[in-house]
PDB file of C-alpha atoms in Angstrom:
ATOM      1  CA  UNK Y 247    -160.172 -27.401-105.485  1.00 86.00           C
ATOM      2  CA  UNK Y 248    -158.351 -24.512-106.532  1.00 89.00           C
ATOM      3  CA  UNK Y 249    -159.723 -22.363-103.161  1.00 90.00           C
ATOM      4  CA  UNK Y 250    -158.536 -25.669-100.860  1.00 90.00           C
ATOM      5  CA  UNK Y 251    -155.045 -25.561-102.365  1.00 87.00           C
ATOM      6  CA  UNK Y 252    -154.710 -21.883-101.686  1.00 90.00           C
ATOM      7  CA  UNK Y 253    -156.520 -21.947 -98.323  1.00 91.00           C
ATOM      8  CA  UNK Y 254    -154.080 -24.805 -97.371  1.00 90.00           C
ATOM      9  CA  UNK Y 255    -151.223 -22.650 -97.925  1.00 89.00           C
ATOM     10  CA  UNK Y 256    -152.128 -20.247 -95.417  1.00 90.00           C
ATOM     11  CA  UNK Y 257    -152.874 -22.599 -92.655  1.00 90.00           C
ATOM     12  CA  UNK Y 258    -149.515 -22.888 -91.215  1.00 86.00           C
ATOM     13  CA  UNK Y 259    -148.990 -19.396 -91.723  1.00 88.00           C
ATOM     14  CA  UNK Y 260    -151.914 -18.119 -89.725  1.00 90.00           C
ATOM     15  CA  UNK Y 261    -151.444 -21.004 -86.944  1.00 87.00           C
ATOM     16  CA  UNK Y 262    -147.671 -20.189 -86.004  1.00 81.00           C
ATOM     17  CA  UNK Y 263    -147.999 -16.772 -86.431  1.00 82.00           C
ATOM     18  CA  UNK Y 264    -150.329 -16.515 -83.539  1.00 82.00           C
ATOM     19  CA  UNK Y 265    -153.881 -15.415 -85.828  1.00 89.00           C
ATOM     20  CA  UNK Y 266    -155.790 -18.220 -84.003  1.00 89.00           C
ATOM     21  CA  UNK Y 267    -159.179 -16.704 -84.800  1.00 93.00           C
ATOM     22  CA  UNK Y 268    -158.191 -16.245 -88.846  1.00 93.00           C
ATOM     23  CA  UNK Y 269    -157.174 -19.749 -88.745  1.00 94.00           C
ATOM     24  CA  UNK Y 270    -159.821 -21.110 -87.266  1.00 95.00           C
ATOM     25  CA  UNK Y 271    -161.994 -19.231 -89.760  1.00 95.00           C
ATOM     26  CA  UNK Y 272    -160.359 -20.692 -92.554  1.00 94.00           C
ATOM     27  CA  UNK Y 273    -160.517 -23.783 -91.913  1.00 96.00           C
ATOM     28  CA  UNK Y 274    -164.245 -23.507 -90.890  1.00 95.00           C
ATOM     29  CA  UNK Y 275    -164.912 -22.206 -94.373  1.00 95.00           C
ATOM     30  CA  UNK Y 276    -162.459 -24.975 -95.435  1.00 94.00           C
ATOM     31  CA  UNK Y 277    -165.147 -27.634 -93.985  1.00 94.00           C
ATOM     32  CA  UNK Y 278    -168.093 -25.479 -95.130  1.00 94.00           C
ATOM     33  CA  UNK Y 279    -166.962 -25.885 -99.128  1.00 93.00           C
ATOM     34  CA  UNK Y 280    -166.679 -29.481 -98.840  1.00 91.00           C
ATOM     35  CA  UNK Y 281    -170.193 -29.638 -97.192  1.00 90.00           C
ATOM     36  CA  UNK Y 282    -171.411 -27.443-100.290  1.00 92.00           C
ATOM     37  CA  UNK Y 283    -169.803 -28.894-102.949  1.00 92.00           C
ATOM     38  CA  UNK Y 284    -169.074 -32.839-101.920  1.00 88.00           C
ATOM     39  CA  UNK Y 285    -165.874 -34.535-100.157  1.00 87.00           C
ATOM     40  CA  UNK Y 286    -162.664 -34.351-102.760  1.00 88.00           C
ATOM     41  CA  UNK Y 287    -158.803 -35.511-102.447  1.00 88.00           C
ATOM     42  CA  UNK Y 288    -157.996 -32.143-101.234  1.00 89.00           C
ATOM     43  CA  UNK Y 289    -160.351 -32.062 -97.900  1.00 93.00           C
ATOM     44  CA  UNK Y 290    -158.059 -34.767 -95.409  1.00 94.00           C
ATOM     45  CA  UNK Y 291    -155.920 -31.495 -94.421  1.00 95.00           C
ATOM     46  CA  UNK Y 292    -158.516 -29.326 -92.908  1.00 95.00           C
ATOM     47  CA  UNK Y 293    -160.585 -32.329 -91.338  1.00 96.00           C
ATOM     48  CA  UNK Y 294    -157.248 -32.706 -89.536  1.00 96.00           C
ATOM     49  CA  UNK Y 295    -157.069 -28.853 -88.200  1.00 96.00           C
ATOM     50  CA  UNK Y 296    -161.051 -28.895 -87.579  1.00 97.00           C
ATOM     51  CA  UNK Y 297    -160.292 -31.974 -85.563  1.00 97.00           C
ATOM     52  CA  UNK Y 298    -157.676 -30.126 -83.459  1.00 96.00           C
ATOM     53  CA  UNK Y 299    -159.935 -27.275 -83.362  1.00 96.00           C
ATOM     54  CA  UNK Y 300    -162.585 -29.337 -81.343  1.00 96.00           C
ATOM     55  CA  UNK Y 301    -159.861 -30.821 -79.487  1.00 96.00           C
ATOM     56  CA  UNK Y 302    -158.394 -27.085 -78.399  1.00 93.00           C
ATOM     57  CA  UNK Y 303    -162.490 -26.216 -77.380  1.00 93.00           C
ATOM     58  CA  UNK Y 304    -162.966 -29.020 -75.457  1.00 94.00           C
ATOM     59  CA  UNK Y 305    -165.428 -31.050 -78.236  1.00 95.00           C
ATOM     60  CA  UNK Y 306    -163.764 -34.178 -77.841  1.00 95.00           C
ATOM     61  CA  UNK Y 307    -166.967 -35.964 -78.889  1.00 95.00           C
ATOM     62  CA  UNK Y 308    -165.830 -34.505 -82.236  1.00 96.00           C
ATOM     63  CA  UNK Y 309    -162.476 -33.865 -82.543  1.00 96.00           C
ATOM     64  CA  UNK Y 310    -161.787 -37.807 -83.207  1.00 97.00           C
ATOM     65  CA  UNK Y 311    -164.146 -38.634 -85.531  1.00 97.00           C
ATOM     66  CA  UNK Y 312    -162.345 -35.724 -87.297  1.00 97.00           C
ATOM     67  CA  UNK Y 313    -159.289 -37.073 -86.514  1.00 97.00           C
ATOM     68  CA  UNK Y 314    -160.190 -40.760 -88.221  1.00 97.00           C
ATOM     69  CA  UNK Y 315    -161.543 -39.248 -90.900  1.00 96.00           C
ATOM     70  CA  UNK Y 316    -159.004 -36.831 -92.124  1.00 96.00           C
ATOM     71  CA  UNK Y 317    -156.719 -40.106 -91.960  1.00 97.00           C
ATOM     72  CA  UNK Y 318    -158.946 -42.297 -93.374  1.00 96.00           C
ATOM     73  CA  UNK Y 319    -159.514 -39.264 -96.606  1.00 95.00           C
ATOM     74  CA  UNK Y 320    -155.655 -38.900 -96.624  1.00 96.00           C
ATOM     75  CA  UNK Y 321    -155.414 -42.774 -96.952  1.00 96.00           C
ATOM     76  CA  UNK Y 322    -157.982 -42.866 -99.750  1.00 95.00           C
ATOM     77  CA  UNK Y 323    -156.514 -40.288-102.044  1.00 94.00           C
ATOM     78  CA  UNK Y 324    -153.132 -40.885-101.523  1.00 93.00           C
ATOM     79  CA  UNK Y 325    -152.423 -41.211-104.619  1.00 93.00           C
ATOM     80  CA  UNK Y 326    -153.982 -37.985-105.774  1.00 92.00           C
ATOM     81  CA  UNK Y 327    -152.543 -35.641-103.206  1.00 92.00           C
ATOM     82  CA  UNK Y 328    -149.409 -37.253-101.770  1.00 94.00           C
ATOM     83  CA  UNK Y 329    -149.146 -33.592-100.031  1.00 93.00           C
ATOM     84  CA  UNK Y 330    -152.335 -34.182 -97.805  1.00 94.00           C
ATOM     85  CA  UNK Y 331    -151.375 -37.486 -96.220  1.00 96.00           C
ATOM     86  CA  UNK Y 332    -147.845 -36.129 -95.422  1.00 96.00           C
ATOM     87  CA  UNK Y 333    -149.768 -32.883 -93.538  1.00 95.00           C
ATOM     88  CA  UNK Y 334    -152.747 -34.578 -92.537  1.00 96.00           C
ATOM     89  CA  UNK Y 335    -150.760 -37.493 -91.132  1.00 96.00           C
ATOM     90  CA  UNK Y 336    -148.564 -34.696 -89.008  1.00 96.00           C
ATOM     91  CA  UNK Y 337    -151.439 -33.138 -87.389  1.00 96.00           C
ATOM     92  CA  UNK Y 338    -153.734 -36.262 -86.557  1.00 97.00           C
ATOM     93  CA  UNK Y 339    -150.727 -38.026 -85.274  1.00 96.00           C
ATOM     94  CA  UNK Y 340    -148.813 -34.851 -83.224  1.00 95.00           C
ATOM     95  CA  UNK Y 341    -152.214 -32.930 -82.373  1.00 95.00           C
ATOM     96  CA  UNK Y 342    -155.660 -35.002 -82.464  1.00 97.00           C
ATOM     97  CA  UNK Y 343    -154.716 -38.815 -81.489  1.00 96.00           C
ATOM     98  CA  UNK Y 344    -152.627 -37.738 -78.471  1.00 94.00           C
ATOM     99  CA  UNK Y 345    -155.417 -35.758 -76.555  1.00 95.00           C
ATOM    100  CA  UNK Y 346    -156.834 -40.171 -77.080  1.00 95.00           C
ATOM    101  CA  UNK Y 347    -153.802 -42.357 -77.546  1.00 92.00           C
ATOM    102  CA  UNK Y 348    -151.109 -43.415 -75.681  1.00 91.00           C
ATOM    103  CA  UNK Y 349    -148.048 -41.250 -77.009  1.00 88.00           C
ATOM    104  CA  UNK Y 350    -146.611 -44.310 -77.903  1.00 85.00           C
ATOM    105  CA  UNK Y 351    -149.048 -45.195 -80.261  1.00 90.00           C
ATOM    106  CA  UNK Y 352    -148.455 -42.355 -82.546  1.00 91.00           C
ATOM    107  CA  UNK Y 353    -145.550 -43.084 -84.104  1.00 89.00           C
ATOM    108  CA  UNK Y 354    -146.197 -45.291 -87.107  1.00 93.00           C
ATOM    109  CA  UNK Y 355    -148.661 -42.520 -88.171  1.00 95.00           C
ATOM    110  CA  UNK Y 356    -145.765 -39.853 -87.856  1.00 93.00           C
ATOM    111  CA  UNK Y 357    -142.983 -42.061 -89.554  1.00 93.00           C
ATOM    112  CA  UNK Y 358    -145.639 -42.103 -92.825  1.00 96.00           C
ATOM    113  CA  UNK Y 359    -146.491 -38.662 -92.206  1.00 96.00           C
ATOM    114  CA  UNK Y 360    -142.695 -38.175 -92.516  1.00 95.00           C
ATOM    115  CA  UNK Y 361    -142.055 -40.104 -95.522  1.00 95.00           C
ATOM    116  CA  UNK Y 362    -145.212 -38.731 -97.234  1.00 96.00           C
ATOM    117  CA  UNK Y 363    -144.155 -35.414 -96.874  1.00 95.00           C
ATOM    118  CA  UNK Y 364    -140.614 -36.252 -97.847  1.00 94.00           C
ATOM    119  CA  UNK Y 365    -141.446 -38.016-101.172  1.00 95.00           C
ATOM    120  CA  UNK Y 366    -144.207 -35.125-101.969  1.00 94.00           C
ATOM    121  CA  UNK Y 367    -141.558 -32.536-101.843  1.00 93.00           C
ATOM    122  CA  UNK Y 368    -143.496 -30.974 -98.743  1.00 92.00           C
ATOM    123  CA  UNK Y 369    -140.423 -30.338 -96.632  1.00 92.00           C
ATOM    124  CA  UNK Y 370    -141.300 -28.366 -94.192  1.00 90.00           C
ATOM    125  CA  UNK Y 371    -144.048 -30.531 -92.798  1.00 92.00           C
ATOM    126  CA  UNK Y 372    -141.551 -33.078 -92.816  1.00 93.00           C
ATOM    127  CA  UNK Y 373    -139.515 -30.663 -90.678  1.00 91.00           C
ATOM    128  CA  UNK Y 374    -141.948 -30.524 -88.377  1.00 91.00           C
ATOM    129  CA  UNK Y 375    -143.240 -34.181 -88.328  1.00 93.00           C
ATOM    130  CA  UNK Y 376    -139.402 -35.281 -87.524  1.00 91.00           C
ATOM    131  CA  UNK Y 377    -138.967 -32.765 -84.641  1.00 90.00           C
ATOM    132  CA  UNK Y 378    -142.046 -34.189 -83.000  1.00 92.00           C
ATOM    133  CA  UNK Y 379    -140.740 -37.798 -83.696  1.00 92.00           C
ATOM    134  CA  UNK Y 380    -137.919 -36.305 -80.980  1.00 91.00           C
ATOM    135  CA  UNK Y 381    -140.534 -35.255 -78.644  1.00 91.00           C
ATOM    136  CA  UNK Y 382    -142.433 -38.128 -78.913  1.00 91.00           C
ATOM    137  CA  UNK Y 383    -139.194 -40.476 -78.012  1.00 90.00           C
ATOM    138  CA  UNK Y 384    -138.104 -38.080 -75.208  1.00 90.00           C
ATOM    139  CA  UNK Y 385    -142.389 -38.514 -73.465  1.00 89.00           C
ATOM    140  CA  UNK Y 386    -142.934 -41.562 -73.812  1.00 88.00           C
ATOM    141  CA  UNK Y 387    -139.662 -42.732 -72.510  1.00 86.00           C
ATOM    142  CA  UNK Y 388    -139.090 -45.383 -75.196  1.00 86.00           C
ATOM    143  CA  UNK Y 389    -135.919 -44.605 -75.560  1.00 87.00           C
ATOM    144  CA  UNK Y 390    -133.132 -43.914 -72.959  1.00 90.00           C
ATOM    145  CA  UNK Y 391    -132.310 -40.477 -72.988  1.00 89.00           C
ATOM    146  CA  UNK Y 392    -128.363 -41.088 -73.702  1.00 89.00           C
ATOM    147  CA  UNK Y 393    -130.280 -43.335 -76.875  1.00 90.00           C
ATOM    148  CA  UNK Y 394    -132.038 -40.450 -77.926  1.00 89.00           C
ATOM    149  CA  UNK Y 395    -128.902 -37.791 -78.075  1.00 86.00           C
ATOM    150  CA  UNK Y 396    -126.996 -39.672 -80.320  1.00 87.00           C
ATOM    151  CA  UNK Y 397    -130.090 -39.455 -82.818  1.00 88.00           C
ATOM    152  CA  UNK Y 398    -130.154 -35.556 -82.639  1.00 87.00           C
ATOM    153  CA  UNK Y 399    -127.463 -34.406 -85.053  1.00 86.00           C
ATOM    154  CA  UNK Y 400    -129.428 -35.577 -88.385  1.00 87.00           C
ATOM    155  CA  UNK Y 401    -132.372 -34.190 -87.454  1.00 89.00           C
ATOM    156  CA  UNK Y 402    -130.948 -31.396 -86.658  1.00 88.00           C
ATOM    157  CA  UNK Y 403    -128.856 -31.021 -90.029  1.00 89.00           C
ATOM    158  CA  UNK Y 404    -131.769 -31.575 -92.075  1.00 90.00           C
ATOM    159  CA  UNK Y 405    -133.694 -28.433 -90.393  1.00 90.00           C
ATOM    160  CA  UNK Y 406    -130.696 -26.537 -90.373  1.00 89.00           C
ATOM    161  CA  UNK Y 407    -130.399 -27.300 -94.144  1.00 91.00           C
ATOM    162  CA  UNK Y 408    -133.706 -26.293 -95.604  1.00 90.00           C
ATOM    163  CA  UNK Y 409    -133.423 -23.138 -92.952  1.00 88.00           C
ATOM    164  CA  UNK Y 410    -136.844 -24.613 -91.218  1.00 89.00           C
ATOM    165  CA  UNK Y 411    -135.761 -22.721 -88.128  1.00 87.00           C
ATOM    166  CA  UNK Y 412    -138.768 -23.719 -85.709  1.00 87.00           C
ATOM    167  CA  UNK Y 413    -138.331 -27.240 -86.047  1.00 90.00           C
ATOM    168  CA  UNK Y 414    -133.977 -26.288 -85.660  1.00 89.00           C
ATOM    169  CA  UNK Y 415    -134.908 -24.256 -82.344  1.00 89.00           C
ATOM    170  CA  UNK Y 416    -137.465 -26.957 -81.137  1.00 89.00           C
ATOM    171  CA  UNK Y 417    -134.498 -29.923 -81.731  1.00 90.00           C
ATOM    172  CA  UNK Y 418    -131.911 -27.443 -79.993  1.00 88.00           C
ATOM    173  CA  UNK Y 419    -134.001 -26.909 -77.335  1.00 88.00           C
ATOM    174  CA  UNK Y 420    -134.552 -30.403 -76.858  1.00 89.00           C
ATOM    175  CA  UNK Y 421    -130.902 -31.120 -77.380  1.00 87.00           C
ATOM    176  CA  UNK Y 422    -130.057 -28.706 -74.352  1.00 85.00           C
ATOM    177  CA  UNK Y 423    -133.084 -30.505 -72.008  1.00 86.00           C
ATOM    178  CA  UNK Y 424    -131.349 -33.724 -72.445  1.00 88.00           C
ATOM    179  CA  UNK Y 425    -127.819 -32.709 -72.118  1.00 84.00           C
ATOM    180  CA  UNK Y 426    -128.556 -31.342 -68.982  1.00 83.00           C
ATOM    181  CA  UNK Y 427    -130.446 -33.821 -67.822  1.00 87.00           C
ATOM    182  CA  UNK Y 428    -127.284 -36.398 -68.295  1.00 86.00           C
ATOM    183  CA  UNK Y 429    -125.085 -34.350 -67.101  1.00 82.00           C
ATOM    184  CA  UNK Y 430    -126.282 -31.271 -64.489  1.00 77.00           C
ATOM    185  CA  UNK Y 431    -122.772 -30.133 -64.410  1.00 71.00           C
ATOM    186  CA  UNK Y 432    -123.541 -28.904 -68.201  1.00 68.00           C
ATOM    187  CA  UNK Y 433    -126.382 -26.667 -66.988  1.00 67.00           C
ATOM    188  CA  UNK Y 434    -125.367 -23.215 -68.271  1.00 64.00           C
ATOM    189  CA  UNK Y 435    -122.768 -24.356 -70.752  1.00 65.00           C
ATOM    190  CA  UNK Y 436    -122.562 -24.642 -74.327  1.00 64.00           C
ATOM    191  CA  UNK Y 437    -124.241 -27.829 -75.484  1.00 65.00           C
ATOM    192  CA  UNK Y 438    -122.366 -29.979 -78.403  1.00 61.00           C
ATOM    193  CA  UNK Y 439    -124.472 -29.947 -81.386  1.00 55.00           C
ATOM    194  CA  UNK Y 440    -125.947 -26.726 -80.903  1.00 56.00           C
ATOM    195  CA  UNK Y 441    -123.097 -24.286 -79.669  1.00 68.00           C
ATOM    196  CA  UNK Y 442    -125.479 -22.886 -77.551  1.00 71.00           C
ATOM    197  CA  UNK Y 443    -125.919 -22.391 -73.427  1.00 75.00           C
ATOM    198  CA  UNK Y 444    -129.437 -21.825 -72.704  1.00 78.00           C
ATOM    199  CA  UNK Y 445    -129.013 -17.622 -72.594  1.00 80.00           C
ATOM    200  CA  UNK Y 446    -127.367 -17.439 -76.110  1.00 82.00           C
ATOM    201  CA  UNK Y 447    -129.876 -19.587 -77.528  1.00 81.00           C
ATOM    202  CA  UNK Y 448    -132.794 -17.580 -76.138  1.00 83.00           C
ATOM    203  CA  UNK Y 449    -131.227 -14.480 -77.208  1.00 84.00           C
ATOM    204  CA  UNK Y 450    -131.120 -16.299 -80.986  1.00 80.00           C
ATOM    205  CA  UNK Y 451    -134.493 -16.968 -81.087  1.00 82.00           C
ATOM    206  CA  UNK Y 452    -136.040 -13.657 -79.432  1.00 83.00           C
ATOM    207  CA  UNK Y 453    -134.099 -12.034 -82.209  1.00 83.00           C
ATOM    208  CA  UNK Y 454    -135.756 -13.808 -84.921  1.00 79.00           C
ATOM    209  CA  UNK Y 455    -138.756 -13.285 -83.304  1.00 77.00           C
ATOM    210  CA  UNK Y 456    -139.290 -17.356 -83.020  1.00 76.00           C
ATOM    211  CA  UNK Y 457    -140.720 -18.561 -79.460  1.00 75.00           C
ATOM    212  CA  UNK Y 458    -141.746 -22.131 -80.538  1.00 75.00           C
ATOM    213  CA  UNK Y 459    -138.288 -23.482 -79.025  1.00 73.00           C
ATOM    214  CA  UNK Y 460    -137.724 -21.510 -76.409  1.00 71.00           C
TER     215      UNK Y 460
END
């Protein structure tokens, strides 16, 4: 238990930092331990990565199962690992289902991945799990785009609060798409929330070396 908690730690590292091949190591080794040593509360996490990882090769055959069964784990133990359901619930819902579900479909699984992670003190996976909630909105056109702007600013003050800077960048970006999309005249200019044009901004985020927004 003590090798999951510290191998968990490293996943998001490895996976936004671009060490795809680490990561995928990990995790394998992640899935290996619980095949060695029996299923625990701490194994809905990388179930969720190895089902992405089958979903990223092309295993689709596997890569739900995985899926259902990291939630169904994260479910289970709730109760034990608050953590895992909040993480586990952001990567089945943002990475596995929608390679098999309508995008639509999705977001009850990312509002309790949200509120997991929020009440488990995991805040940066809620960070992330309330950027894609943006993303989601903006793809599956459930809500109007002028609907969806007004909703920006808190998510955007929460990332810019805790510093989380590639969920900030992903909502700024997003921020920018939509602005411009109501309004072409506003291509080029600085955007409300953000105080950004689109050259600024990309200049901010090559200089912190972040390329998940831009």
């Amino acid at each position: 238990l003590a090798i999951i908690n510290i191998m968990d730690n490293l996943s998001t590292p490895l996976y936004v930092g671009g060490k795809t091949e680490l990561w995928i190591l990990h995790v394998m080794k992640k899935v290996q331990l619980s095949i060695d040593y029996g299923m625990s509360y701490q194994m809905s996490y990388a179930f969720s990565e190895f089902g992405l990882i089958c979903c990223i090769l092309g295993m689709f055959e596997y890569g739900l199962p995985a899926g259902d069964l990291a939630k169904k784990l994260s479910f289970k133990y709730e109760k034990e690992a608050l953590r895992q359901k909040g993480r586990t619930g952001h990567i089945v819902a943002n990475y596995v289902y929608p390679y098999f579900k309508h995008i639509s479909e999705i977001s009850e699984l990312n509002q309790i991945a949200y509120k997991s992670s929020l009440e488990s003190g995991e805040l940066s996976f809620a960070g992330y799990t309330l950027f894609h909630s943006y993303f989601n909105h903006f793809f599956s056109s459930d809500k109007s785009i002028p609907e969806l702007a007004q909703e920006f600013e808190s998510g955007i003050q929460y990332n810019a609060k805790i510093n989380h800077l590639l969920a900030l960048h992903s909502l700024l970006a997003l921020e920018m798409c939509a602005a411009y999309l109501m309004d072409p005249a506003m291509i080029g200019k600085e955007v409300r929330s953000s105080q950004y044009d689109v050259k600024s901004f990309m200049e901010l985020c090559l200089g912190k070396n972040e390329f998940y927004g831009p």
